[in-house]
Structure formats: structure tokens, C-alpha cells
PDB file of C-alpha atoms in Angstrom:
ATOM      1  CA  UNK A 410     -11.993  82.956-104.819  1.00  0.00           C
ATOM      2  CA  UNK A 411     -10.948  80.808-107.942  1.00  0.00           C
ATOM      3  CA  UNK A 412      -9.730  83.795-109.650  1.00  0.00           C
ATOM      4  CA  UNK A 413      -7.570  85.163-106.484  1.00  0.00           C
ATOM      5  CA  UNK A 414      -5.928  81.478-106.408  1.00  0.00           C
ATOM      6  CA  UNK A 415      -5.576  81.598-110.566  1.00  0.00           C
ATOM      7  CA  UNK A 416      -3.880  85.487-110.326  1.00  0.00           C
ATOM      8  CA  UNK A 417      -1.478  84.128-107.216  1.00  0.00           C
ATOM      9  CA  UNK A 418      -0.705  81.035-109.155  1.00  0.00           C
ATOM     10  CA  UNK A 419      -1.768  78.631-107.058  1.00  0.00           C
ATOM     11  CA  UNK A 420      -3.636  76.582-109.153  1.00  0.00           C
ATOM     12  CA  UNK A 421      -3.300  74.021-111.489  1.00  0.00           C
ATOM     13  CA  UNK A 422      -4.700  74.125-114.804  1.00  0.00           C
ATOM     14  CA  UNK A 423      -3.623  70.895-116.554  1.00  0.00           C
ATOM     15  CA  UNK A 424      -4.655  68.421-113.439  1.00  0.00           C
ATOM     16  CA  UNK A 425      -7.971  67.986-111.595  1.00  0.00           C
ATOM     17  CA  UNK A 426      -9.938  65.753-109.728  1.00  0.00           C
ATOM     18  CA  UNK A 427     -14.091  64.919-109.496  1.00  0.00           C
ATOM     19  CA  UNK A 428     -16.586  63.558-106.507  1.00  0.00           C
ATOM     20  CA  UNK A 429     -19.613  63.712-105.602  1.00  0.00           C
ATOM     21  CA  UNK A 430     -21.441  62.904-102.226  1.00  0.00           C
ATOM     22  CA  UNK A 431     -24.952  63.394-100.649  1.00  0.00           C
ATOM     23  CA  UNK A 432     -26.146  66.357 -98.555  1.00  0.00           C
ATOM     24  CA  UNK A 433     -29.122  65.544 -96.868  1.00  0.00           C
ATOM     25  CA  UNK A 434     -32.438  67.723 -97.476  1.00  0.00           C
ATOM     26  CA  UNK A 435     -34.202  69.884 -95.091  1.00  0.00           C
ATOM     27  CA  UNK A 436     -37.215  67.325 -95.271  1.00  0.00           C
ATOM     28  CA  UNK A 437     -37.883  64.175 -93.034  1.00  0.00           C
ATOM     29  CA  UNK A 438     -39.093  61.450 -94.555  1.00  0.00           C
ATOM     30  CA  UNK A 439     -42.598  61.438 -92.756  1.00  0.00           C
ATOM     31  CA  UNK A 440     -43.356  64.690 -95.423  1.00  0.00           C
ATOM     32  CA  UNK A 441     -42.557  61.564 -98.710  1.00  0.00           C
ATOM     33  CA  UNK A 442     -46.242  61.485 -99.966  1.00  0.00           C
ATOM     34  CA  UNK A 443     -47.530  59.232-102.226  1.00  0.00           C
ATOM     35  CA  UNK A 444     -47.863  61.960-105.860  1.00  0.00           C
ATOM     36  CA  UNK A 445     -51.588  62.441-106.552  1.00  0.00           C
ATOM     37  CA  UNK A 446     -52.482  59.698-109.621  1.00  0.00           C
ATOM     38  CA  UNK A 447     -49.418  57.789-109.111  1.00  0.00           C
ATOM     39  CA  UNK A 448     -49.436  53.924-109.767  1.00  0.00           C
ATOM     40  CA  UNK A 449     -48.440  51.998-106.764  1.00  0.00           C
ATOM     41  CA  UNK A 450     -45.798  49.888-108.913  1.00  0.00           C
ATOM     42  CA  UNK A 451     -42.395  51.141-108.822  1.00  0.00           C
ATOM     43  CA  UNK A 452     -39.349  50.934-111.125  1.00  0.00           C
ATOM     44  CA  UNK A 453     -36.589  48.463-110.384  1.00  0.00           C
ATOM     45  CA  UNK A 454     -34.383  49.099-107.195  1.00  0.00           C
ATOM     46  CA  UNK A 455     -31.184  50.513-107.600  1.00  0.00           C
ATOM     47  CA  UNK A 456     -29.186  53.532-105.690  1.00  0.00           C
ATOM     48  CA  UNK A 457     -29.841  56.664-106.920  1.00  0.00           C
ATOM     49  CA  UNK A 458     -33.922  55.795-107.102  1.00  0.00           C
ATOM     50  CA  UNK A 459     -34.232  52.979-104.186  1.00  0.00           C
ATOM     51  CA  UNK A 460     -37.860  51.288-103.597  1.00  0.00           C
ATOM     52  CA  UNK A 461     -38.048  51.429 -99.425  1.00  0.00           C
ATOM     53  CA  UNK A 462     -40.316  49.896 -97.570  1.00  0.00           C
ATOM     54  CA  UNK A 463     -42.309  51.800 -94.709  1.00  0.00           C
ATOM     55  CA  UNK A 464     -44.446  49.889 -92.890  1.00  0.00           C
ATOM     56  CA  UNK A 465     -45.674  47.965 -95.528  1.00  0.00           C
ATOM     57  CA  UNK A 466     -46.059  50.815 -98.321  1.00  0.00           C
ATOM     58  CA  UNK A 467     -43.332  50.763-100.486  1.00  0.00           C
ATOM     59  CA  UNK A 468     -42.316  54.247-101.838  1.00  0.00           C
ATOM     60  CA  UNK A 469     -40.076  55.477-104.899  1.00  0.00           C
ATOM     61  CA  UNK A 470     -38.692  58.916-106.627  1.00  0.00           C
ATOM     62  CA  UNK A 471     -41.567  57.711-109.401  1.00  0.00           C
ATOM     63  CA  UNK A 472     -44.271  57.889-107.255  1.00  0.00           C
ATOM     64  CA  UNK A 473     -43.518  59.551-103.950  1.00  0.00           C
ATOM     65  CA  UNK A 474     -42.378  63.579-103.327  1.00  0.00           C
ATOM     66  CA  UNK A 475     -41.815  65.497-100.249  1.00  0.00           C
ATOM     67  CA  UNK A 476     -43.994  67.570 -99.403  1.00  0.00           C
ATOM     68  CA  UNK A 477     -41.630  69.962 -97.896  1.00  0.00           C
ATOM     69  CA  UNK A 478     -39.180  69.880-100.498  1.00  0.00           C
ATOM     70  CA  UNK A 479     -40.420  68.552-103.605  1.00  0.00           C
ATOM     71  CA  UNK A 480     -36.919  68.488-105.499  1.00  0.00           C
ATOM     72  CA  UNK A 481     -35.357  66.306-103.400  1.00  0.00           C
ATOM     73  CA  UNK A 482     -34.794  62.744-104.109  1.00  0.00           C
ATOM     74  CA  UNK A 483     -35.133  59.723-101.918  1.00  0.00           C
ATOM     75  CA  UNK A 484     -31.116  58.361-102.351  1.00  0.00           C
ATOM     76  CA  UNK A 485     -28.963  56.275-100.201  1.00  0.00           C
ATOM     77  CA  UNK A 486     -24.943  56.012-100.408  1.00  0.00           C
ATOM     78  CA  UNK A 487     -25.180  51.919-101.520  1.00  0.00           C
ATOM     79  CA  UNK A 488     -26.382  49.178-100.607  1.00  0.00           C
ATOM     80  CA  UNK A 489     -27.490  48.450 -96.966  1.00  0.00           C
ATOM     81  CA  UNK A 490     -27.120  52.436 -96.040  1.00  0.00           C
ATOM     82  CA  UNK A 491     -30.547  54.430 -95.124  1.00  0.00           C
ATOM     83  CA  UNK A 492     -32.583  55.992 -97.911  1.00  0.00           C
ATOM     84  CA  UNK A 493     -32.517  59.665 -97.111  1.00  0.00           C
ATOM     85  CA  UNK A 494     -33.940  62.920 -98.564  1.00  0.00           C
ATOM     86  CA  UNK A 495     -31.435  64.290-100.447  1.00  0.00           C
ATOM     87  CA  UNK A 496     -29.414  66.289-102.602  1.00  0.00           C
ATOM     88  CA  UNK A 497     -25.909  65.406-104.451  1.00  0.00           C
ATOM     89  CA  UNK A 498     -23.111  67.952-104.086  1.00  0.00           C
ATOM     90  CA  UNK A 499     -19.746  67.872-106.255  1.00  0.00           C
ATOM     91  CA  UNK A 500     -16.450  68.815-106.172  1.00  0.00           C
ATOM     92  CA  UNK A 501     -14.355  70.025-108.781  1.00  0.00           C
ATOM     93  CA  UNK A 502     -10.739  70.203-107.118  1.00  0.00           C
ATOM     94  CA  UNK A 503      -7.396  70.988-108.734  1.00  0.00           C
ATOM     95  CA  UNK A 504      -4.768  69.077-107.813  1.00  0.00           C
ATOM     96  CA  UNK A 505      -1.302  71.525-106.835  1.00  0.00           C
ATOM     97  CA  UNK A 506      -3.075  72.460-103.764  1.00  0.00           C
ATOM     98  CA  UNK A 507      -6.445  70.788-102.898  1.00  0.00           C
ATOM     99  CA  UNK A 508      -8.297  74.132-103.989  1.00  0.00           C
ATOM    100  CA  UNK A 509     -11.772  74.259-104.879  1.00  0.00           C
ATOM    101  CA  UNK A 510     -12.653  75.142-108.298  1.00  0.00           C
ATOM    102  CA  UNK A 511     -16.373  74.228-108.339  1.00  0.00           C
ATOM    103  CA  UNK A 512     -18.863  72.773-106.101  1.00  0.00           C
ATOM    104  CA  UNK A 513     -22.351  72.094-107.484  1.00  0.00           C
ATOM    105  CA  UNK A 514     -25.575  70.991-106.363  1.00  0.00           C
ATOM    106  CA  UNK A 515     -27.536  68.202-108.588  1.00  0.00           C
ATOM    107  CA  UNK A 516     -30.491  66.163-108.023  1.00  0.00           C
ATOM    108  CA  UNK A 517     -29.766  62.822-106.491  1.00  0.00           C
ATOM    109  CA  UNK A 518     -30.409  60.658-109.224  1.00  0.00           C
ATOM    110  CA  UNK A 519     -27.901  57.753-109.332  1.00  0.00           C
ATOM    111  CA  UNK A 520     -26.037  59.535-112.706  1.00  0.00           C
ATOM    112  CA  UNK A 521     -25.921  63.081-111.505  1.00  0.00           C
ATOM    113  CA  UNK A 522     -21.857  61.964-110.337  1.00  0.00           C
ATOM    114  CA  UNK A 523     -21.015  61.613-113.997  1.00  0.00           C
ATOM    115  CA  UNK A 524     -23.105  64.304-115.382  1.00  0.00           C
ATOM    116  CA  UNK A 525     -21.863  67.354-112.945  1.00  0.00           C
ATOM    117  CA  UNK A 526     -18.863  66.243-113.167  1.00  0.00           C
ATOM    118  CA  UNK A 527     -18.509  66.884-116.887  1.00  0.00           C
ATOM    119  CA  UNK A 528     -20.984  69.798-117.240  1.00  0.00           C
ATOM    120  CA  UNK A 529     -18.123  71.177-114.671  1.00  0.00           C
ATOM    121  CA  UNK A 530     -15.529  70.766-116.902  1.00  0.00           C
ATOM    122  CA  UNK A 531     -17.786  72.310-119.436  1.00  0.00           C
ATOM    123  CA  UNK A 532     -17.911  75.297-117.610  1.00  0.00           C
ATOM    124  CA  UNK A 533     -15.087  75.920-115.344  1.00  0.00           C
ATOM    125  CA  UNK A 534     -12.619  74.353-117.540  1.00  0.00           C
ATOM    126  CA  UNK A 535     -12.826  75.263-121.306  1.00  0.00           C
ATOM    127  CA  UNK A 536     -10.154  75.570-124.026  1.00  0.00           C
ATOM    128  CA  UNK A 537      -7.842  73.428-125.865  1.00  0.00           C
ATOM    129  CA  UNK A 538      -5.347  72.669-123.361  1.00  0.00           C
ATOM    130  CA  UNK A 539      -5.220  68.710-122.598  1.00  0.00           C
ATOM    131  CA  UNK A 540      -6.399  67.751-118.958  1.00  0.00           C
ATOM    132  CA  UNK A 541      -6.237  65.081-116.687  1.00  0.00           C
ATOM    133  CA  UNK A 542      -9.569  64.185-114.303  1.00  0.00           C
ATOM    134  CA  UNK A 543      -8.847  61.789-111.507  1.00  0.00           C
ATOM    135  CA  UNK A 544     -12.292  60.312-110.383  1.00  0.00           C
ATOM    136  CA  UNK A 545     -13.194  57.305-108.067  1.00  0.00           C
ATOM    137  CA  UNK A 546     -14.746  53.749-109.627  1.00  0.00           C
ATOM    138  CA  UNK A 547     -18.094  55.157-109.726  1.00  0.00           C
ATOM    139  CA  UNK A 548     -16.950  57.116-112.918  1.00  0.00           C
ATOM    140  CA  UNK A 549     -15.572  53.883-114.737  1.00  0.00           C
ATOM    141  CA  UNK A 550     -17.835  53.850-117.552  1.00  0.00           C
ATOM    142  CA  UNK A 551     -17.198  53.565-121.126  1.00  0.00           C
ATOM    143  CA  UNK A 552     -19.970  56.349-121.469  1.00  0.00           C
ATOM    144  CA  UNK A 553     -18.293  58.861-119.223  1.00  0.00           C
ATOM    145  CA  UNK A 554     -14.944  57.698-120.212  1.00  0.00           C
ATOM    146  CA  UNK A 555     -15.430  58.458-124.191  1.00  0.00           C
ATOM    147  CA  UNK A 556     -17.329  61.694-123.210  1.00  0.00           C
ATOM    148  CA  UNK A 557     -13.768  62.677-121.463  1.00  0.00           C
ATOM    149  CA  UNK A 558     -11.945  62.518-124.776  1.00  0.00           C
ATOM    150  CA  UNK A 559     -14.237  64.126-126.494  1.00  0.00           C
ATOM    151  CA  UNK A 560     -13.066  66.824-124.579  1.00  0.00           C
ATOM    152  CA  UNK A 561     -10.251  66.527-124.539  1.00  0.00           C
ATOM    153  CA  UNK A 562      -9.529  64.975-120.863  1.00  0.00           C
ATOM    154  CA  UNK A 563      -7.734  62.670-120.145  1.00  0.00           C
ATOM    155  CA  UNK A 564      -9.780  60.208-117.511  1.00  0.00           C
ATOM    156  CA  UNK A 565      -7.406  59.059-114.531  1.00  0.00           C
ATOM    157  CA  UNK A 566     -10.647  57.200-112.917  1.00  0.00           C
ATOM    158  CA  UNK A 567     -10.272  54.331-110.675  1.00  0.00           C
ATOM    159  CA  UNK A 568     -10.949  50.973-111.987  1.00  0.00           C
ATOM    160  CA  UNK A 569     -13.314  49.205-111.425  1.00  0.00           C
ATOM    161  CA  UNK A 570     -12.714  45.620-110.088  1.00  0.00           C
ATOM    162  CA  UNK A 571     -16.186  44.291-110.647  1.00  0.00           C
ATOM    163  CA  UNK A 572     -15.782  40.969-112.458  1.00  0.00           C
ATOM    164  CA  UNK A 573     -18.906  40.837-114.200  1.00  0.00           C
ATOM    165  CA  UNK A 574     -18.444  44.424-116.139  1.00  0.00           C
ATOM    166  CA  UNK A 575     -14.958  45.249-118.217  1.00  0.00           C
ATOM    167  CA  UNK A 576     -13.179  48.449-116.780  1.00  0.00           C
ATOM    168  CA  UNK A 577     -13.038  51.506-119.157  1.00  0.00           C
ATOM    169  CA  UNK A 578     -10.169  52.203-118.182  1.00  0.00           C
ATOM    170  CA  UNK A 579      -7.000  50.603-120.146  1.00  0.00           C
ATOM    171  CA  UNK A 580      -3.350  49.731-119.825  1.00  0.00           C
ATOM    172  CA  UNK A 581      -3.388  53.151-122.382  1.00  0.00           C
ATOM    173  CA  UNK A 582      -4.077  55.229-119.265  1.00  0.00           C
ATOM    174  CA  UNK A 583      -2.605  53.164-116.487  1.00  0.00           C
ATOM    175  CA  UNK A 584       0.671  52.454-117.620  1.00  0.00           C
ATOM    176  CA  UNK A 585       1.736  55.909-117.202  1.00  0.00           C
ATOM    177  CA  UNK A 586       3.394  57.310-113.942  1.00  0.00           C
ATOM    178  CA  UNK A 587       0.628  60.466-114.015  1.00  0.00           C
ATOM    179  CA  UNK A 588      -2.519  58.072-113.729  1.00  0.00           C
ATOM    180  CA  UNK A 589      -0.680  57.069-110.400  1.00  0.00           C
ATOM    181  CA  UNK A 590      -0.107  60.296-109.061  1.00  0.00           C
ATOM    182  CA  UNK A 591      -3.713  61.319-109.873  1.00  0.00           C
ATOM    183  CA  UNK A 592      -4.793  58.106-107.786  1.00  0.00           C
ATOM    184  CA  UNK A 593      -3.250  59.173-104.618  1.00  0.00           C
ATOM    185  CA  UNK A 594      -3.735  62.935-105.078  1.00  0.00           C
ATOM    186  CA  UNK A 595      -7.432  62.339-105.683  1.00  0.00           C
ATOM    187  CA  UNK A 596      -8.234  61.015-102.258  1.00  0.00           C
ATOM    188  CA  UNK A 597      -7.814  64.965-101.343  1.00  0.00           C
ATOM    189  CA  UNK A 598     -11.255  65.537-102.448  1.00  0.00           C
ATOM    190  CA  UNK A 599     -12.278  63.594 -99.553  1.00  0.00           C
ATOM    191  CA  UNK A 600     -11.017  65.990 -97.048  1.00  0.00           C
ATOM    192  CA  UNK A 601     -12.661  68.653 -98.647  1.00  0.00           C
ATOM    193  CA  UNK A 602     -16.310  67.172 -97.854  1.00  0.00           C
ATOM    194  CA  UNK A 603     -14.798  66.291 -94.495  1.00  0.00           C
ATOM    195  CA  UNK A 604     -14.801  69.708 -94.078  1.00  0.00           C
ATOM    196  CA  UNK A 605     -17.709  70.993 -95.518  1.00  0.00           C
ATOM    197  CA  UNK A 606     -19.769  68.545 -93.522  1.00  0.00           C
ATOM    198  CA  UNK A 607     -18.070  68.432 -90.284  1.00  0.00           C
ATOM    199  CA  UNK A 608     -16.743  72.789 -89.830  1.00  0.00           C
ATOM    200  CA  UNK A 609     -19.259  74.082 -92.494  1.00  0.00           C
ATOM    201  CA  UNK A 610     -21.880  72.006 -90.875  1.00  0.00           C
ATOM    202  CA  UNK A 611     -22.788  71.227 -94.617  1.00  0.00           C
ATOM    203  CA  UNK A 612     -23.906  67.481 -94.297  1.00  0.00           C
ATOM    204  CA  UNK A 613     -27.331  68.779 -94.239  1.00  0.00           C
ATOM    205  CA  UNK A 614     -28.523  71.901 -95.972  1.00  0.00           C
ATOM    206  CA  UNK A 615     -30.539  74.301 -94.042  1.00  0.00           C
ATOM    207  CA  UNK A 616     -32.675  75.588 -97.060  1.00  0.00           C
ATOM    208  CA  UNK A 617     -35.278  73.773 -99.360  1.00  0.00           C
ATOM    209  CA  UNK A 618     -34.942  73.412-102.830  1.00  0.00           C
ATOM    210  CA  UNK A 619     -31.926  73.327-105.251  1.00  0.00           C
ATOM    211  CA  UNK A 620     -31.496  77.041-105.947  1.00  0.00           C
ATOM    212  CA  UNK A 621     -30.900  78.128-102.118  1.00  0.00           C
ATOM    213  CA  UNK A 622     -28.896  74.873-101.390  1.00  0.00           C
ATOM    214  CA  UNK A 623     -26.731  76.112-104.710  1.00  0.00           C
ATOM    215  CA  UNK A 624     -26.435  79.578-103.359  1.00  0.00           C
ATOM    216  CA  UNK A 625     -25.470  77.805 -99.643  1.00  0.00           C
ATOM    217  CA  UNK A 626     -22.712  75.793-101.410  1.00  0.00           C
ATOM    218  CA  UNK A 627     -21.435  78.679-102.613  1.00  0.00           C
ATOM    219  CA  UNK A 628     -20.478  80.173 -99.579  1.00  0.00           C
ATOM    220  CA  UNK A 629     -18.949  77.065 -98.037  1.00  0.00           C
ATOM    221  CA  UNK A 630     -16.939  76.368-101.084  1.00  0.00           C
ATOM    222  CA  UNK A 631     -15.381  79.992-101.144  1.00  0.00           C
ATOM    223  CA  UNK A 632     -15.176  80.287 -97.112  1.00  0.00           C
ATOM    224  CA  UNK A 633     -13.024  76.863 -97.691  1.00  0.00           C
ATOM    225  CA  UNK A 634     -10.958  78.092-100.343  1.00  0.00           C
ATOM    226  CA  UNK A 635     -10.476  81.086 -98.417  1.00  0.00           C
ATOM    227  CA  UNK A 636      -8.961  79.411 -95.543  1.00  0.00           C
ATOM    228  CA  UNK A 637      -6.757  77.318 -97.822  1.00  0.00           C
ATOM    229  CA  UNK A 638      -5.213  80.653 -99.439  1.00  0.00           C
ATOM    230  CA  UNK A 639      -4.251  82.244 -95.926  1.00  0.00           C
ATOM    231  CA  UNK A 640      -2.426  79.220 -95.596  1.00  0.00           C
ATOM    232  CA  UNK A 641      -0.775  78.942 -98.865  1.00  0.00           C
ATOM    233  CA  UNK A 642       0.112  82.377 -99.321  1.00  0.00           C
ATOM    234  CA  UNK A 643       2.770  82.377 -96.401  1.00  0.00           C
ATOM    235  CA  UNK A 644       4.833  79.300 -97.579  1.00  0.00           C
ATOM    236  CA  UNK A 645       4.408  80.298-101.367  1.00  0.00           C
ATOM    237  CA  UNK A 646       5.700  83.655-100.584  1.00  0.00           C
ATOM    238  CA  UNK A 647       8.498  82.923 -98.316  1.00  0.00           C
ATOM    239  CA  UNK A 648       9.898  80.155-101.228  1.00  0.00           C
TER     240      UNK A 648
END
């Protein structure tokens, strides 16, 4: 499907945008067993590894696993939202027409938005050519941010307001008119997981483990782009 929109030209290749969400595993939370030899004492709460209380047993990534699916993660969305089973999914989108280039399936870990979003990059999006990567405030790190330039991205990430930590992101990036453009075009991203969990019935993945919910996301991310072309092609053509 990315290759159809690349040969009909309706892609970009200079502007893109990143986000990640969670899609919830095919495992309840009654199969989250305590791991055989594991010390009672878990690591320090926080979102993508979050120490929940049930019914007076208190159970982490570090030493609970489901029994039904042992790669996914107990993850919640932030603070005061349900710890679920689950998996994080990303989005690679470009940015002329809201198409697809990537969607990937990581364990929910708390950094996996950052990571997938550059090992996408890495893959999908190689070469010299200078980019642009519009992202949410979740990806206003300095880590991720010099990672960007190193190749050779450009990050148009939303700052973070958070008084007590120092945005990554500088007047270098924000004074010009493109970092505002990638702002509002970025939001986008968030109708494509409308869609994949609302039509493609995608909030939840039907298959355990990370290799069949890969191969699942797949399908959904090419039966979206597909239905985005049909669209396109009419208006492109007639202009």
C-alpha cells in the first residue's frame, strides 16, 4: 500500500508525524500471576510499569506475567486510568494526506513511544534528505530530541509545559512557520487510531503475543490506507 501511494504521488516524503497508543491484550487480568521466584517488592510506580493493587497483593511487569499472554505488559494511559494488559501500537503518518506509512507493535513499556518511533524512521524513512517529525509532548525529551538530529530530522514535537523539567524543544524550532503547521497537521494521527479502534475493531487485538498482533496490524494499517487511496485518487485525478 505505501508503495501504490509513493508511485501515485500521494505522499509526502519531507514531512511526517509519530504516536503511539495502547491496544489492549487478549488476556484478562485474573491470568497476571505472580513469576515463579519473584520477590514481592516492586520497582517504583510510574506509567509504562504501574504497581496495582488487587485485593491487597500488589503486582508489577517485574514480578507478575500473564499467563495467557506472557508478552504483554501491565500499562495504563496516565495517571488515574485502569492498568490493563497490553500492547503499544504506533503510527508513522505522512503528512500531504493522513496516509499510513508504518504501524508497529511494541511492548508497553513506558519508552517504547520514543523508541518505535525512531526505529521507524530507521526503517521506513532512510537517506539523506532532511525531515520534519511532528510528535505530541510525550516525545519532548532532550534524549529523543538529539537522537532526531542525528538523523537528520528535524523534531516538530509539542512542548512540554511541565514547570519542573526544561522543554527540548527551542525558539530554534518554534520560531518557524513549519513547526506550526506540523502542530495542527499532527492531530491527524489521532483519527487514524479512531479508526483502527472504532471500524477495524482494533482497540483490542484478537491474537496473543507480539508476532500475530504485528501481522494483525498489518492488515488494518493497509485496509486503512486502502480506503484513503479510493478516496484520493478521484480528486487527485480530476485536478
Amino acid at each position: 500500500m505505501v508503495e501504490l501511494a509513493h508511485s501515485g504521488n500521494l505522499m509526502s516524503d519531507e514531512h511526517f508525524t509519530a504516536l503511539g497508543t495502547l491496544i489492549e491484550a487478549w488476556a484478562s487480568l485474573k491470568s497476571f500471576k505472580k513469576k515463579e521466584g519473584s520477590d514481592e517488592k516492586g520497582p517504583p510506580d510510574d506509567p509504562g510499569n504501574p504497581t496495582v493493587d488487587f485485593h491487597g497483593e500488589k503486582r508489577s511487569n517485574e514480578t507478575h506475567e500473564s499467563t495467557t499472554d506472557p508478552q504483554a505488559k501491565l500499562a495504563r494511559k496516565g495517571k488515574g486510568k485502569e492498568a490493563k494488559l497490553a500492547y503499544s501500537g504506533h503510527a508513522l503518518m505522512e503528512n500531504r494526506h493522513g496516509l499510513l506509512v508504518d504501524l508497529q507493535i511494541a511492548e508497553a513499556n513506558g519508552r517504547a513511544e520514543r523508541e518505535a518511533a525512531l526505529q521507524m524512521v530507521d526503517e521506513e524513512l532512510p537517506g539523506e534528505r532532511p525531515i520534519t517529525l511532528g510528535a505530541d509532548k510525550a516525545y519532548d525529551t532532550r534524549d529523543f530530541v538529539e537522537q532526531c538530529h542525528t538523523r537528520n530530522v528535524t523534531p516538530h514535537v509539542a512542548q512540554n509545559q511541565n514547570a519542573r523539567r526544561r522543554s527540548a524543544i527551542d525558539g530554534r524550532t518554534t520560531r518557524h512557520p513549519g513547526y506550526g503547521v506540523s502542530q495542527r497537521i499532527r492531530k491527524r494521527v489521532e483519527e487514524i487510531f479512531g479508526w483502527v479502534k472504532t471500524v477495524a475493531n482494533f482497540r483490542r487485538t484478537r491474537y496473543r503475543g507480539r508476532a500475530r498482533t504485528q501481522l494483525a496490524a498489518y492488515f488494518v494499517g493497509a485496509a486503512y490506507n486502502l480506503l484513503r487511496i479510493a478516496k484520493l485518487v478521484p480528486s487527485t485525478e480530476a485536478a
